[in-house]
mmCIF file of C-alpha atoms in Angstrom:
data_model
loop_
_atom_site.group_PDB
_atom_site.id
_atom_site.type_symbol
_atom_site.label_atom_id
_atom_site.label_comp_id
_atom_site.label_asym_id
_atom_site.label_seq_id
_atom_site.Cartn_x
_atom_site.Cartn_y
_atom_site.Cartn_z
ATOM 1 C CA MET A 7 91.136 89.085 108.333
ATOM 2 C CA GLN A 8 88.283 91.402 109.450
ATOM 3 C CA GLN A 9 88.036 89.523 112.755
ATOM 4 C CA THR A 10 91.703 90.306 113.441
ATOM 5 C CA ILE A 11 91.148 93.982 112.588
ATOM 6 C CA ASP A 12 88.070 94.104 114.843
ATOM 7 C CA SER A 13 90.073 92.565 117.702
ATOM 8 C CA GLN A 14 92.799 95.186 117.268
ATOM 9 C CA ILE A 15 90.214 97.973 117.215
ATOM 10 C CA GLN A 16 88.588 96.633 120.364
ATOM 11 C CA ALA A 17 91.942 96.496 122.183
ATOM 12 C CA ARG A 18 92.651 100.128 121.225
ATOM 13 C CA VAL A 19 89.183 101.223 122.347
ATOM 14 C CA ARG A 20 89.662 99.515 125.731
ATOM 15 C CA LEU A 21 93.020 101.272 126.152
ATOM 16 C CA LEU A 22 91.518 104.653 125.236
ATOM 17 C CA LEU A 23 88.653 104.179 127.702
ATOM 18 C CA ALA A 24 91.011 103.111 130.490
ATOM 19 C CA ARG A 25 93.082 106.256 129.918
ATOM 20 C CA LYS A 26 89.889 108.291 130.307
ATOM 21 C CA TRP A 27 89.177 106.642 133.686
ATOM 22 C CA VAL A 28 86.193 104.624 132.431
ATOM 23 C CA ASP A 29 85.290 101.575 134.540
ATOM 24 C CA LEU A 30 85.509 98.751 131.988
ATOM 25 C CA LYS A 31 83.736 96.226 134.261
ATOM 26 C CA SER A 32 80.330 97.847 133.794
ATOM 27 C CA LEU A 33 80.761 98.371 130.053
ATOM 28 C CA THR A 34 80.166 96.102 127.094
ATOM 29 C CA ILE A 35 82.404 96.645 124.086
ATOM 30 C CA GLY A 36 81.912 94.968 120.742
ATOM 31 C CA THR A 37 83.333 95.518 117.283
ATOM 32 C CA THR A 38 81.852 94.189 114.049
ATOM 33 C CA ASN A 39 83.185 95.103 110.610
ATOM 34 C CA GLY A 40 84.817 98.251 111.969
ATOM 35 C CA THR A 41 81.749 99.461 113.876
ATOM 36 C CA VAL A 42 82.361 99.864 117.614
ATOM 37 C CA TYR A 43 79.428 99.213 119.960
ATOM 38 C CA LEU A 44 79.618 100.533 123.527
ATOM 39 C CA GLY A 45 76.818 99.615 125.894
ATOM 40 C CA GLY A 46 75.858 98.874 129.457
ATOM 41 C CA GLY A 47 76.718 101.311 132.202
ATOM 42 C CA LEU A 48 79.241 104.049 131.559
ATOM 43 C CA LYS A 49 80.937 104.691 134.898
ATOM 44 C CA LEU A 50 83.696 107.291 135.179
ATOM 45 C CA THR A 51 86.124 106.810 138.054
ATOM 46 C CA GLY A 52 89.113 108.771 139.332
ATOM 47 C CA GLY A 53 91.011 111.120 137.079
ATOM 48 C CA LYS A 54 90.245 114.801 136.671
ATOM 49 C CA ASN A 55 86.857 115.999 137.821
ATOM 50 C CA GLY A 56 86.315 118.105 134.732
ATOM 51 C CA GLU A 57 82.944 119.730 134.260
ATOM 52 C CA GLY A 58 80.745 117.846 131.839
ATOM 53 C CA ARG A 59 82.495 114.480 132.105
ATOM 54 C CA GLY A 60 79.991 112.001 130.783
ATOM 55 C CA GLY A 61 77.900 114.766 129.239
ATOM 56 C CA ARG A 62 77.023 115.306 125.603
ATOM 57 C CA THR A 63 80.227 117.243 124.790
ATOM 58 C CA TRP A 64 82.400 114.610 126.484
ATOM 59 C CA LEU A 65 80.622 111.815 124.590
ATOM 60 C CA THR A 66 81.014 113.683 121.296
ATOM 61 C CA ARG A 67 84.743 114.032 121.949
ATOM 62 C CA LEU A 68 84.950 110.352 122.917
ATOM 63 C CA ARG A 69 83.199 109.366 119.670
ATOM 64 C CA GLN A 70 85.680 111.472 117.678
ATOM 65 C CA GLU A 71 88.659 109.879 119.422
ATOM 66 C CA ILE A 72 87.335 106.374 118.791
ATOM 67 C CA CYS A 73 86.625 107.224 115.139
ATOM 68 C CA ALA A 74 90.260 108.360 114.829
ATOM 69 C CA ILE A 75 91.410 104.799 115.537
ATOM 70 C CA PRO A 76 92.514 103.191 112.250
ATOM 71 C CA ASP A 77 89.847 101.041 110.523
ATOM 72 C CA VAL A 78 86.950 102.322 112.692
ATOM 73 C CA ASN A 79 83.925 103.063 110.494
ATOM 74 C CA ASP A 80 81.335 104.080 113.102
ATOM 75 C CA VAL A 81 80.638 104.215 116.837
ATOM 76 C CA VAL A 82 77.292 103.262 118.384
ATOM 77 C CA PHE A 83 76.523 104.205 122.004
ATOM 78 C CA GLN A 84 73.930 102.030 123.746
ATOM 79 C CA PHE A 85 74.325 103.122 127.376
ATOM 80 C CA HIS A 86 71.541 102.457 129.851
ATOM 81 C CA GLN A 87 73.266 104.501 132.543
ATOM 82 C CA ILE A 88 76.005 107.112 132.828
ATOM 83 C CA GLU A 89 77.473 107.964 136.218
ATOM 84 C CA GLU A 90 80.521 109.683 137.627
ATOM 85 C CA GLU A 91 82.097 108.495 140.841
ATOM 86 C CA ASN A 92 83.147 111.346 143.110
ATOM 87 C CA ASP A 93 86.037 110.778 145.491
#
């Protein structure tokens, strides 16, 4: 049962990240017992070039949006790199 819930959470997280123009290829996403783990390289592509994308405020907002997904208990960021691609 929990594995099914974790899979649903992970699918929703991937959708949320894609909508925020996050390159999913450089990112690792895992979910265990409702805790979402995001690691690897966080690469932002396309979309609006808003000031602070990828910064502390943006990450705080991202954490809040992920926590708003049903059955999410916590979010753990383990990024080794954060970059924004400029067109």
